[in-house]
XYZ file of C-alpha atoms in Angstrom:
785
model
C 73.080 125.518 117.737
C 76.829 126.052 117.538
C 78.139 123.414 119.922
C 77.570 121.289 122.976
C 80.603 120.893 125.216
C 83.036 121.317 122.360
C 80.923 119.462 119.744
C 81.674 121.349 116.541
C 79.202 122.220 113.791
C 80.913 119.685 111.561
C 80.163 117.036 114.192
C 76.533 118.118 114.491
C 76.082 118.194 110.737
C 77.330 114.647 110.614
C 73.994 113.436 112.104
C 71.555 115.743 110.334
C 68.635 113.979 108.678
C 64.870 113.774 108.676
C 64.033 113.045 112.309
C 60.778 113.720 114.134
C 58.403 113.762 111.119
C 55.902 111.530 112.954
C 56.857 112.016 116.606
C 57.711 115.685 116.503
C 60.921 114.953 118.404
C 64.124 116.883 117.622
C 66.048 113.705 116.934
C 69.387 115.364 116.186
C 69.454 117.426 119.360
C 68.558 114.377 121.397
C 71.354 112.365 119.792
C 73.798 115.212 120.417
C 72.913 115.158 124.089
C 73.007 111.358 124.286
C 76.512 111.277 122.768
C 77.756 114.247 124.778
C 79.975 112.088 126.970
C 81.958 110.775 124.014
C 82.231 114.132 122.219
C 83.437 115.731 125.434
C 86.182 113.116 125.704
C 87.247 113.857 122.129
C 87.431 117.601 122.827
C 89.431 117.099 126.030
C 91.918 114.833 124.292
C 92.354 117.371 121.467
C 92.996 120.190 123.955
C 95.458 118.004 125.851
C 97.296 117.266 122.614
C 97.486 120.975 121.755
C 99.020 121.780 125.138
C 101.566 118.984 124.707
C 102.492 120.404 121.289
C 103.057 123.829 122.850
C 105.213 122.279 125.559
C 107.216 120.412 122.922
C 107.748 123.656 120.976
C 108.938 125.426 124.145
C 111.533 122.741 124.855
C 112.648 122.763 121.220
C 113.117 126.532 121.347
C 115.771 125.923 124.008
C 117.412 122.855 122.458
C 117.597 124.485 119.018
C 119.701 127.284 120.480
C 121.864 124.836 122.379
C 122.406 122.594 119.343
C 123.294 125.604 117.211
C 125.736 126.705 119.896
C 127.311 123.247 120.163
C 127.543 122.820 116.395
C 129.330 126.128 116.093
C 131.591 126.142 119.152
C 131.968 122.773 120.932
C 130.701 119.701 119.074
C 131.198 119.802 115.313
C 134.885 119.516 114.541
C 134.350 120.647 110.952
C 133.160 124.026 112.236
C 135.779 126.733 111.764
C 134.799 128.209 115.151
C 134.978 124.967 117.141
C 137.006 125.773 120.245
C 138.566 122.296 120.314
C 139.674 122.404 116.700
C 143.428 122.911 116.562
C 142.916 125.164 113.563
C 141.011 127.677 115.683
C 143.915 128.678 117.937
C 147.001 128.147 115.819
C 148.078 128.826 112.259
C 144.683 127.758 111.026
C 144.485 129.981 108.002
C 146.005 127.476 105.574
C 145.913 128.168 101.857
C 146.869 125.747 99.091
C 148.695 127.040 96.051
C 149.751 125.658 92.708
C 148.512 124.373 89.358
C 146.852 121.316 90.933
C 145.627 122.929 94.156
C 142.086 121.794 93.321
C 143.237 118.215 94.053
C 144.615 119.022 97.528
C 143.014 120.319 100.728
C 144.788 121.024 104.019
C 143.706 121.895 107.536
C 145.442 122.002 110.902
C 148.487 123.721 112.289
C 152.101 123.349 111.278
C 155.087 125.605 111.839
C 156.752 123.964 108.862
C 153.774 124.149 106.468
C 155.540 126.705 104.284
C 158.401 124.234 103.766
C 156.246 121.355 102.475
C 155.409 120.705 98.825
C 153.432 117.899 97.197
C 155.108 117.129 93.871
C 152.463 114.637 92.733
C 149.930 111.911 93.517
C 150.633 108.647 91.697
C 147.710 106.665 93.125
C 144.642 107.398 95.275
C 143.656 105.146 98.165
C 140.527 103.018 97.868
C 138.881 100.723 100.408
C 138.143 97.166 99.356
C 134.518 96.978 98.218
C 132.039 94.511 96.825
C 128.950 95.799 95.031
C 126.115 93.390 94.319
C 124.113 93.079 91.163
C 120.923 95.136 91.255
C 118.168 93.290 93.122
C 115.248 95.451 92.075
C 111.654 94.703 91.245
C 109.116 96.956 89.592
C 105.902 95.346 90.822
C 103.907 95.003 94.030
C 101.361 92.225 93.728
C 98.172 92.149 95.803
C 96.273 88.853 95.630
C 92.503 88.715 96.041
C 89.567 86.317 95.930
C 86.197 88.030 95.616
C 84.360 84.798 96.471
C 85.896 84.414 99.931
C 85.059 86.278 103.110
C 87.656 88.588 104.651
C 88.487 88.165 108.332
C 89.023 91.198 110.582
C 89.461 91.251 114.332
C 86.378 92.440 116.199
C 88.503 93.994 118.949
C 90.242 96.506 116.698
C 89.534 99.994 117.986
C 87.757 98.805 121.148
C 88.709 99.727 124.702
C 88.984 98.309 128.217
C 88.582 100.533 131.281
C 90.594 99.784 134.432
C 90.435 101.492 137.790
C 93.508 101.624 139.998
C 94.135 103.822 143.003
C 90.858 105.610 142.372
C 91.934 106.650 138.868
C 90.429 105.487 135.575
C 92.693 104.135 132.824
C 91.376 103.405 129.322
C 93.324 100.936 127.184
C 92.607 101.252 123.467
C 93.395 98.380 121.104
C 94.776 99.896 117.868
C 92.680 99.445 114.751
C 95.688 98.376 112.651
C 96.694 95.327 114.733
C 95.750 91.645 114.412
C 93.630 90.145 117.185
C 92.735 86.784 115.684
C 93.565 84.609 118.710
C 93.419 85.017 122.457
C 97.225 85.015 122.489
C 97.147 87.991 120.074
C 94.660 89.730 122.371
C 96.739 89.151 125.518
C 99.895 90.422 123.807
C 98.081 93.466 122.401
C 96.585 94.424 125.771
C 99.994 93.950 127.427
C 101.557 96.377 124.924
C 98.922 99.024 125.690
C 99.295 98.513 129.438
C 103.025 99.130 129.049
C 102.268 102.477 127.385
C 100.137 103.746 130.279
C 101.960 105.454 133.175
C 100.725 105.308 136.759
C 101.848 107.101 139.896
C 105.395 106.485 141.066
C 106.887 106.165 137.611
C 105.481 102.678 137.022
C 103.585 101.447 133.994
C 100.165 99.832 134.218
C 101.807 96.649 132.910
C 103.782 96.546 136.194
C 100.472 96.326 138.050
C 98.143 94.320 135.779
C 98.801 90.828 134.441
C 96.880 89.593 131.398
C 97.053 85.956 130.329
C 95.228 83.122 128.599
C 93.706 80.360 130.710
C 95.444 76.987 130.812
C 92.842 75.460 128.467
C 93.327 78.330 126.006
C 89.624 79.233 126.028
C 89.409 82.345 128.213
C 91.213 85.637 128.901
C 92.270 86.348 132.485
C 93.252 89.443 134.473
C 95.119 89.327 137.766
C 97.320 91.585 139.886
C 101.113 91.413 139.601
C 101.652 93.060 142.978
C 100.078 92.878 146.392
C 97.395 95.367 147.409
C 98.277 98.789 148.639
C 95.777 100.723 150.697
C 93.289 102.418 148.400
C 94.815 100.880 145.268
C 92.232 98.233 144.409
C 92.355 96.933 140.843
C 89.091 96.697 138.918
C 87.680 96.140 135.456
C 85.025 98.816 135.144
C 83.969 98.922 131.495
C 84.846 99.151 127.837
C 83.511 97.696 124.617
C 86.120 94.928 124.558
C 84.771 93.325 127.747
C 81.546 92.278 126.055
C 83.434 90.993 123.004
C 85.730 88.974 125.269
C 82.827 87.436 127.188
C 83.281 89.157 130.536
C 80.225 89.601 132.715
C 78.772 93.082 133.142
C 81.070 94.888 135.623
C 78.169 96.949 136.963
C 78.713 100.082 139.013
C 81.235 98.463 141.374
C 83.372 96.867 138.656
C 85.055 93.472 138.649
C 87.821 93.381 141.251
C 90.993 91.385 140.630
C 93.129 92.681 143.482
C 95.269 90.392 145.582
C 94.922 86.769 144.457
C 91.636 87.326 142.598
C 91.490 86.353 138.942
C 88.820 87.772 136.635
C 88.265 85.775 133.467
C 85.872 85.531 130.556
C 82.557 84.141 131.735
C 82.349 81.720 128.808
C 84.651 79.833 126.480
C 85.665 81.901 123.462
C 85.940 80.650 119.904
C 87.454 82.247 116.830
C 84.010 83.524 115.879
C 83.964 85.595 119.077
C 87.163 87.385 118.047
C 86.930 87.532 114.269
C 84.382 89.236 112.078
C 83.800 87.946 108.589
C 82.690 90.235 105.780
C 82.335 89.883 102.045
C 85.300 90.947 99.925
C 83.675 94.103 98.573
C 82.335 95.137 101.990
C 85.903 94.829 103.271
C 87.296 96.932 100.408
C 84.674 99.530 99.468
C 85.355 103.017 100.806
C 88.590 102.005 102.550
C 91.982 103.717 102.099
C 95.626 102.763 101.664
C 98.709 104.989 101.673
C 101.164 104.670 98.775
C 104.708 106.019 98.848
C 106.441 106.690 95.523
C 110.011 108.024 95.503
C 109.480 109.582 98.920
C 106.049 111.135 98.309
C 103.114 109.683 100.275
C 99.479 109.885 99.158
C 96.241 108.377 100.444
C 94.242 106.419 97.876
C 90.570 105.700 98.614
C 88.648 102.792 97.184
C 85.255 103.479 95.515
C 82.205 103.424 97.786
C 79.924 100.376 97.724
C 77.253 102.357 95.844
C 79.764 103.062 93.054
C 80.508 99.393 92.421
C 78.109 97.685 90.005
C 77.947 94.595 87.820
C 79.777 91.312 88.187
C 82.696 90.747 90.525
C 85.086 91.113 87.593
C 83.452 94.402 86.590
C 83.661 95.676 90.170
C 87.362 94.820 90.331
C 87.886 96.709 87.068
C 86.148 99.736 88.577
C 88.398 99.526 91.670
C 91.488 99.249 89.487
C 90.452 102.247 87.352
C 89.749 104.358 90.445
C 93.177 103.586 91.917
C 94.852 104.294 88.564
C 93.126 107.674 88.192
C 94.170 108.747 91.692
C 97.778 107.615 91.229
C 97.962 109.436 87.878
C 96.721 112.617 89.527
C 99.189 112.424 92.422
C 102.313 111.051 90.726
C 101.802 111.882 87.067
C 100.296 109.813 84.259
C 102.232 106.670 83.467
C 104.404 106.635 86.605
C 102.577 103.801 88.391
C 100.597 101.295 86.346
C 97.727 99.326 87.937
C 96.730 96.055 86.261
C 94.664 92.977 87.047
C 96.405 89.695 86.300
C 94.169 86.788 87.228
C 93.645 87.024 90.986
C 96.384 89.613 91.432
C 96.119 93.395 91.459
C 99.591 94.551 90.369
C 101.173 97.976 90.930
C 104.167 98.534 88.633
C 106.559 101.468 88.380
C 106.780 102.591 84.762
C 107.977 105.454 82.593
C 105.412 107.609 80.769
C 106.204 105.782 77.524
C 105.014 102.515 79.084
C 108.337 100.839 79.872
C 109.198 99.348 83.261
C 110.992 101.736 85.629
C 113.395 99.844 87.927
C 114.809 103.096 89.347
C 111.667 104.192 91.205
C 110.718 102.996 94.688
C 107.073 102.168 95.405
C 105.547 100.891 98.631
C 102.194 100.498 100.333
C 103.013 102.138 103.629
C 99.716 101.625 105.408
C 96.104 100.662 104.827
C 92.805 100.003 106.568
C 92.983 96.564 108.156
C 90.088 95.016 106.257
C 91.426 96.355 102.950
C 94.956 95.049 103.571
C 93.569 91.658 104.616
C 91.374 91.504 101.511
C 94.415 91.997 99.270
C 96.806 89.909 101.437
C 99.080 92.932 101.898
C 101.217 93.926 104.855
C 102.097 97.474 105.824
C 105.392 98.534 104.239
C 105.343 96.092 101.304
C 107.699 97.466 98.622
C 109.054 96.789 95.128
C 112.536 96.601 96.612
C 114.266 93.912 98.649
C 112.224 93.031 101.695
C 114.843 93.540 104.385
C 112.438 92.152 106.991
C 112.153 88.758 105.284
C 113.382 85.862 107.413
C 116.483 84.259 105.930
C 115.422 80.704 106.768
C 112.186 81.288 104.841
C 114.234 81.488 101.615
C 114.294 77.819 100.601
C 116.474 78.593 97.556
C 119.418 79.614 99.770
C 119.879 76.300 101.559
C 120.349 78.050 104.916
C 118.941 76.574 108.133
C 118.706 77.778 111.718
C 122.081 77.496 113.421
C 124.139 77.525 110.208
C 127.329 79.599 110.364
C 129.668 81.425 108.023
C 132.766 83.605 108.359
C 133.397 87.058 106.960
C 136.997 88.239 107.334
C 137.463 85.487 109.883
C 134.539 86.545 112.081
C 132.046 83.714 112.591
C 128.383 84.691 112.363
C 125.449 82.397 113.212
C 122.082 82.533 111.455
C 119.290 82.439 114.034
C 115.628 81.595 113.464
C 114.579 85.229 113.946
C 117.253 86.668 111.629
C 116.107 88.800 108.725
C 118.243 90.312 105.974
C 118.290 93.536 108.005
C 119.347 91.877 111.267
C 122.064 89.867 109.474
C 123.398 93.135 108.021
C 123.460 94.539 111.562
C 125.472 91.540 112.761
C 128.003 91.998 109.960
C 128.309 95.729 110.671
C 128.664 95.311 114.436
C 130.779 92.165 114.671
C 133.065 92.127 111.637
C 135.619 94.354 109.905
C 133.177 94.885 107.031
C 130.365 97.408 106.606
C 127.324 96.559 104.476
C 124.561 98.907 103.341
C 121.532 98.616 101.067
C 120.883 101.335 98.485
C 117.145 101.382 97.996
C 117.224 103.527 94.841
C 119.580 101.196 92.966
C 118.541 97.975 94.681
C 122.180 97.120 95.408
C 124.047 95.891 98.480
C 127.461 97.490 98.998
C 130.086 95.824 101.198
C 133.039 97.997 102.235
C 136.091 97.038 104.273
C 136.434 99.042 107.457
C 140.218 98.988 107.190
C 141.799 101.557 104.901
C 143.529 100.946 101.607
C 145.321 97.693 100.829
C 144.850 96.470 104.425
C 141.142 96.004 103.918
C 139.555 92.858 102.527
C 136.173 91.184 102.144
C 136.329 87.403 102.327
C 133.531 84.887 102.893
C 134.598 81.530 104.333
C 132.940 78.370 105.594
C 132.685 78.020 109.358
C 134.904 75.483 111.109
C 131.992 73.060 111.416
C 128.570 72.562 109.873
C 127.246 73.252 106.398
C 129.134 75.524 104.009
C 126.577 78.283 103.396
C 128.926 80.857 101.840
C 127.263 80.477 98.428
C 123.858 80.908 100.062
C 124.989 84.103 101.787
C 126.425 85.472 98.523
C 123.169 84.634 96.758
C 121.207 86.309 99.555
C 123.066 89.558 98.821
C 123.285 88.885 95.052
C 127.096 89.092 95.061
C 129.048 88.209 91.919
C 132.846 87.874 91.714
C 132.963 90.669 89.138
C 131.659 93.133 91.741
C 134.708 92.815 94.015
C 137.301 95.620 94.017
C 140.515 95.174 96.023
C 141.745 97.961 98.282
C 144.767 100.076 97.388
C 146.979 102.650 99.135
C 147.603 106.258 98.212
C 151.093 107.034 96.871
C 152.172 110.685 97.179
C 155.453 112.414 96.301
C 156.421 114.961 98.988
C 159.341 117.369 99.081
C 160.502 118.727 102.470
C 162.286 122.058 103.037
C 165.362 122.666 100.957
C 165.674 119.039 99.876
C 166.197 118.688 96.151
C 164.637 115.225 96.069
C 160.988 114.257 96.543
C 160.148 111.058 98.456
C 157.098 108.869 98.013
C 154.925 108.181 101.043
C 152.345 105.404 101.126
C 149.123 105.898 103.093
C 145.991 103.763 103.483
C 143.717 106.809 103.267
C 143.502 109.843 101.019
C 143.551 111.978 104.173
C 146.830 111.872 106.082
C 149.076 113.959 108.316
C 152.179 115.815 107.167
C 153.911 117.612 110.029
C 150.618 118.660 111.667
C 148.721 119.399 108.462
C 145.735 117.157 107.719
C 146.099 116.828 103.958
C 143.429 115.334 101.690
C 144.148 114.445 98.064
C 141.325 113.853 95.597
C 143.037 113.461 92.220
C 146.170 112.117 90.553
C 148.728 114.614 89.129
C 152.422 115.373 88.700
C 153.484 112.006 87.243
C 154.124 110.830 83.713
C 151.613 108.397 82.244
C 152.303 104.810 83.355
C 154.568 105.950 86.213
C 155.851 103.288 88.610
C 158.165 105.257 90.933
C 159.171 108.732 92.116
C 161.641 108.920 89.257
C 158.639 109.200 86.896
C 157.584 112.650 88.169
C 156.794 115.091 85.388
C 159.405 117.910 85.613
C 157.052 120.366 83.936
C 154.281 119.947 86.582
C 154.018 122.602 89.269
C 154.150 121.408 92.884
C 151.365 122.110 95.389
C 152.557 124.263 98.317
C 151.049 125.577 101.566
C 150.875 128.903 103.369
C 149.728 128.976 107.043
C 148.915 132.077 109.095
C 147.353 132.872 112.465
C 143.991 134.692 112.250
C 143.711 136.696 115.498
C 140.733 138.761 114.266
C 138.742 135.590 113.638
C 139.417 134.311 117.164
C 138.370 137.571 118.839
C 135.198 137.862 116.760
C 134.299 134.197 117.337
C 134.720 134.394 121.119
C 132.662 137.581 121.274
C 129.865 135.973 119.233
C 130.073 132.803 121.326
C 129.533 134.676 124.584
C 126.575 136.539 123.076
C 125.009 133.230 121.966
C 125.695 131.668 125.371
C 124.029 134.557 127.195
C 120.941 134.195 124.971
C 120.634 130.563 126.093
C 120.986 131.584 129.762
C 118.288 134.219 129.362
C 115.835 131.908 127.560
C 116.257 129.020 130.024
C 115.677 131.242 133.052
C 112.685 132.933 131.423
C 110.997 129.589 130.723
C 111.700 128.055 134.136
C 110.699 131.149 136.164
C 107.567 132.330 134.308
C 104.433 131.246 136.145
C 101.446 130.000 134.097
C 98.093 131.767 134.145
C 95.583 129.010 134.933
C 92.793 131.098 133.366
C 94.319 130.493 129.938
C 94.377 127.189 128.095
C 94.080 125.902 124.517
C 91.061 127.186 122.584
C 88.483 124.841 121.119
C 87.532 125.239 117.461
C 84.239 126.815 118.515
C 85.996 129.338 120.760
C 88.328 130.296 117.915
C 85.312 131.105 115.716
C 84.358 133.822 118.178
C 87.763 135.576 117.890
C 89.682 137.172 115.029
C 93.236 136.105 114.114
C 94.948 138.811 116.183
C 92.858 137.959 119.251
C 93.665 134.259 118.866
C 97.360 135.056 118.527
C 97.410 137.238 121.654
C 95.376 134.689 123.640
C 97.588 131.765 122.690
C 100.752 133.729 123.461
C 99.362 134.130 126.981
C 98.256 130.476 127.148
C 101.722 129.252 126.146
C 103.487 131.137 128.936
C 104.651 129.179 131.947
C 104.319 125.692 130.441
C 107.837 124.860 131.658
C 107.584 126.694 134.976
C 109.642 124.980 137.692
C 110.637 122.094 135.411
C 113.270 120.023 137.219
C 115.476 119.500 134.158
C 115.467 123.220 133.340
C 116.280 124.163 136.930
C 119.312 121.889 136.789
C 120.280 123.277 133.373
C 120.097 126.832 134.729
C 122.405 125.853 137.582
C 124.899 124.153 135.241
C 124.993 127.233 132.988
C 125.616 129.523 135.959
C 128.757 127.655 137.055
C 130.341 127.092 133.641
C 133.476 128.930 134.858
C 135.296 126.718 137.316
C 136.136 128.232 140.703
C 139.877 127.771 140.217
C 139.872 129.580 136.853
C 137.786 132.635 137.712
C 140.744 134.964 138.316
C 142.731 133.725 135.305
C 139.745 134.173 132.994
C 139.026 137.611 134.426
C 142.596 138.586 133.520
C 141.950 137.718 129.863
C 138.599 139.551 129.795
C 135.990 136.857 130.601
C 133.951 136.775 133.822
C 130.534 135.906 135.266
C 128.204 138.868 135.772
C 128.071 140.037 139.372
C 124.355 140.888 139.008
C 122.177 138.110 140.463
C 119.382 138.971 138.015
C 121.672 138.064 135.100
C 121.510 134.422 136.269
C 125.117 133.653 135.367
C 125.562 135.542 132.092
C 129.138 136.058 130.935
C 130.843 139.422 130.418
C 133.503 140.014 127.749
C 136.244 142.654 127.656
C 137.455 142.618 124.060
C 140.523 144.798 124.648
C 141.784 142.574 127.494
C 141.134 139.428 125.489
C 142.944 140.638 122.378
C 145.934 141.718 124.456
C 146.084 138.317 126.176
C 145.778 136.479 122.875
C 148.615 138.424 121.326
C 150.912 138.038 124.340
C 150.299 134.374 125.230
C 147.928 132.499 122.850
C 148.806 129.109 124.386
C 147.606 130.247 127.822
C 144.326 131.546 126.368
C 143.786 128.293 124.520
C 144.470 126.236 127.660
C 141.945 128.220 129.758
C 139.298 127.324 127.178
C 140.110 123.753 126.166
C 141.932 122.013 129.047
C 140.240 118.899 130.390
C 140.565 117.071 133.676
C 141.661 113.425 133.741
C 140.668 110.488 135.928
C 143.068 107.657 136.713
C 142.162 104.011 137.195
C 141.574 104.622 140.916
C 139.041 107.355 140.206
C 141.332 110.210 141.213
C 140.675 113.395 139.264
C 143.545 115.642 138.315
C 143.393 119.025 136.639
C 140.308 121.089 135.903
C 138.067 121.645 132.893
C 138.369 124.854 130.923
C 135.388 127.081 130.185
C 134.841 125.565 126.714
C 135.081 122.017 128.107
C 132.415 122.868 130.702
C 130.202 124.387 128.007
C 130.607 121.274 125.891
C 129.528 119.020 128.772
C 126.420 121.112 129.423
C 125.380 121.159 125.745
C 125.979 117.413 125.411
C 124.098 116.548 128.609
C 120.937 118.407 127.646
C 120.923 118.826 123.842
C 123.125 116.218 122.199
C 121.431 115.405 118.875
C 123.645 112.590 117.560
C 123.834 109.080 119.004
C 122.741 109.150 122.635
C 120.298 112.051 122.844
C 120.465 114.744 125.504
C 117.934 115.004 128.325
C 115.756 117.686 126.709
C 115.765 116.001 123.286
C 114.600 112.758 124.882
C 111.808 114.814 126.427
C 110.642 116.712 123.328
C 112.731 115.809 120.271
C 114.262 118.226 117.799
C 114.142 118.824 114.056
C 117.941 118.862 114.281
C 117.842 115.222 115.450
C 115.520 113.639 112.835
C 114.976 110.282 114.571
C 113.942 112.064 117.763
C 111.023 113.816 116.047
C 108.962 110.653 116.517
C 111.057 109.153 119.317
C 110.574 111.332 122.367
C 108.436 111.253 125.495
C 105.984 114.006 124.509
C 105.434 112.636 120.997
C 104.606 109.213 122.437
C 102.052 110.860 124.712
C 100.545 112.591 121.669
C 100.467 109.327 119.714
C 98.558 107.688 122.535
C 96.110 110.599 122.494
C 95.706 110.312 118.695
C 94.816 106.642 119.072
C 92.339 107.490 121.800
C 90.757 110.205 119.613
C 90.497 107.823 116.655
C 88.894 105.133 118.758
C 86.557 107.649 120.392
C 85.501 108.884 116.947
C 84.753 105.299 115.940
C 82.788 104.885 119.152
C 80.888 108.115 118.427
C 79.932 106.887 114.960
C 78.688 103.585 116.390
C 76.628 105.428 119.023
C 75.062 107.738 116.433
C 74.248 104.871 114.114
C 72.635 102.943 116.969
C 70.516 105.919 118.094
C 69.474 106.807 114.542
C 68.352 103.218 114.052
C 66.347 103.342 117.288
C 64.717 106.667 116.404
C 63.889 105.408 112.920
C 62.105 102.402 114.454
C 60.250 104.733 116.825
C 59.125 106.959 113.948
C 57.827 103.911 112.070
C 55.809 102.738 115.075
C 54.318 106.213 115.692
C 53.505 106.623 112.020
C 51.702 103.273 112.045
C 49.760 104.242 115.176
C 48.783 107.583 113.649
C 47.534 105.751 110.565
C 45.432 103.363 112.659
C 44.047 106.271 114.688
C 43.031 108.047 111.516
C 41.261 104.938 110.263
C 39.347 104.523 113.548
C 38.320 108.175 113.600
C 36.276 107.734 110.423
C 33.764 105.693 112.382
C 33.027 108.746 114.518
C 32.214 107.165 117.928
C 30.145 104.334 116.693
C 32.135 101.951 118.845
C-alpha cells in the first residue's frame, strides 16, 4: 500500500506494529482509514503551501528585476548610472591626483575643478560620541527543580471550528503560547481570529467577539455585528471546546448570532486549563534551539528510556547529552554546559577553557514544557536583555513617570518601557542616536549634529526625581567614554592664488565649487601645526581633473532601455498567461511515480498562470506603458527614444543610438532635462511642469518594488531577498505561516488519533485472546455439558 489520499509511506510506517494476532484484523489499514480525514487535511495544506511558494517566487521574479533596475538607474544615488546623479550628465569623470590622493575622494560636477587644490588636512571631523563600558555576560542560567511538577497549558495546539456564511474556519492555538488563565485563552483566540480573513476584506475578529464572563469563570462567544442573511455564526467543533467546557455542538453547532451568547457549560478552574507533569516527563525527548554567533542548531534532550538512576544522575545524563551535541555543532570547548546546584548553566568559552565574552549565545526557541521546566523564555541571551522593563531594575532607582533630559529633550519613562523602547525614544525624539553592539556588549551614543556642533548631555528634568545617574548606569556609561565632537580643518588653494586658505567644516564630506569632496586622513602640515602658516612646503597638493564621459552615458541609456523592456515583457507575460486547471502541485507520492525531468516539466506547466489577471500587475503594466508623458513624446522621439508602435510590444521603448548621441553632443542640458525634470505642486494643489521619462520610471519602480523603508505594493505582497525584513513580513509568507501552524497542529492531532486507536485495538486483542483461551479450555470437555 503506497498511500491513501496523500498519506505517505512514512506516515503509514509510523503506525506499523503487531496488530490482528488474535482477531485477524488488519489493524494498521483500519487505522489509516479511520485517520484519513486528518491526513487528507495535512496533504491539502501542504499542497496549498507549495502553490503559495510558487506564487511568491513569481512575484519576486518581477520585483527582483525592478529593484535591480531602480538600484542601477533611479534609486541608488551611489550608482554611477543613476539618472538623477549629477555626475551622470556632467563632468562626472573626476580623478584625484597627487602624493596624498589616497586621503581624498571627489564626486560631482564642477567647471572649476581643475583650478582647485587641497594643500593639506590639519584635522578630521568627528561627531561627539559616548561609548559605554562592555556589558557582556558569558552565561545563560536555566533553573530547575526535579521534585516539582511542570505546568503546561492543555489548549496548546488545539483548535476551535467556527462556521460563518456557510464556510468553515479553524482557529489553531499555537503550541508555543501560554494559556494558563481564561484571560490568556481569550487573548490567544482573539489573535488567531485576527489572522483569519473572511469575505469582504474583513477579519474573523471583526465578526466574532471572545470574552471572559463577569465572574471570571467561563469563556463566552458572541457576535460583534448584526446578522446578515445566510451569515449565521456557529461553534461547530474542535478539541478546545471540550477542554473549555462547552457542550457538544452536535451536527447543527452552537449558534451565537445576533444577541446570543455561547459560554462554557460549567465553571472552569486552573486544573481545566493547565496540565501538570513530572519534571523529567516535561523534559525527556523535547528540543530547544540554540544560536551561537549566528548559527542555529536544534538540541534534543535524551528520551525517557535513556534516563536512569537518581534525579541527580538523570540531570547529569541530560547535561552530558547537551554538551556532546553542542560540541559536535559548534566545536569542542566553545559552549560549556555545567550543573551548579539547581541551575543548568551554558557558558561561552574558548577551547582552552577560559571564558569567552566575545561570543553571543542564545536559546532562540524550545518546546513549551521544556522551557517551562527550566524557567527559560524564548530568546534568552548572554547579552543585555533589551526587552527587560526598566522599572524592574531596582538598582537604578527609576520609577514609572520619572523623566530625564538628553540634549535638552525631555523623555518620560513609562511602565511598559524596556531598554529597547527607551533607545527608540532617544533616537526618534532627541538629537542623539544610540545603538547596541551585540558582539562587544557596548552601547554607543552618537550626536546627530556634525563636528563640534554635536553634544551628548544628560540633565535632570525640570521637576521630579533626578534619574540621570540611573540612566547612565542603565547604559553603563562612564565619563571616560565621552569624546567631544570636532570640525575638519582643510587648506584649499583656488585658481592662480598663491595663498591657501583654511576652511572649517563639520563633516569630512563637504562641497567645493560643486565637487563633493571627502577627506579621510591628515596630511600636508608640519607636526603640531596650529594654522595655515604651518603647511609643509615639501608636501605635494591634491588636485582634480574632471571630464565628461559621453560614451558612458550612451551605453548606460542603451542598457537601461533594454532592462526596462525586459520588465515590460515579463510583467505582461505573467498577467496574460492563463493557468491550466489540470495542473497543480504534486504530492510526494505522485513525485515517486515520475523521474526528475518529468517532475520539472510538470511543475513548469503547473507554475504557469499563477498571476493571471492579477489586479496589481494589470495596473503595473498600464503604468509601464505610459512612462513617456504625452507632452514629451515628440521631444524624446527627436533624441532617439520612443514607445513602440506595435500593440503586441505592450509599451516597450525603442532606442536610436545615432540620434541620441547627436543630441547629447549638441545639447546635453536638454537631454538631461527630458530625463530628470520633475513637476511641482504648490500649496493650493496646482501642478506645474511635467515629469521626465526617468522621473516617471522612478515613480513606477518605487510604487511597486521599493525595498527600503516603506515597501512597494508587490514586496508587501510577496517579499524580496533584496528587502531582508520583508522575507518574513509579507502577505503570502503570513499565509504560509498560518498553514505551517495548521499542519503542525494537524500532525499532533493525527498522533493523538493513532495513539487512541492503537490503545483501543490493543484492548480488543486482549479481550479476543482471553475469549479464545476460554474457548480452548471448554473444548477439552468435548460436549459433556
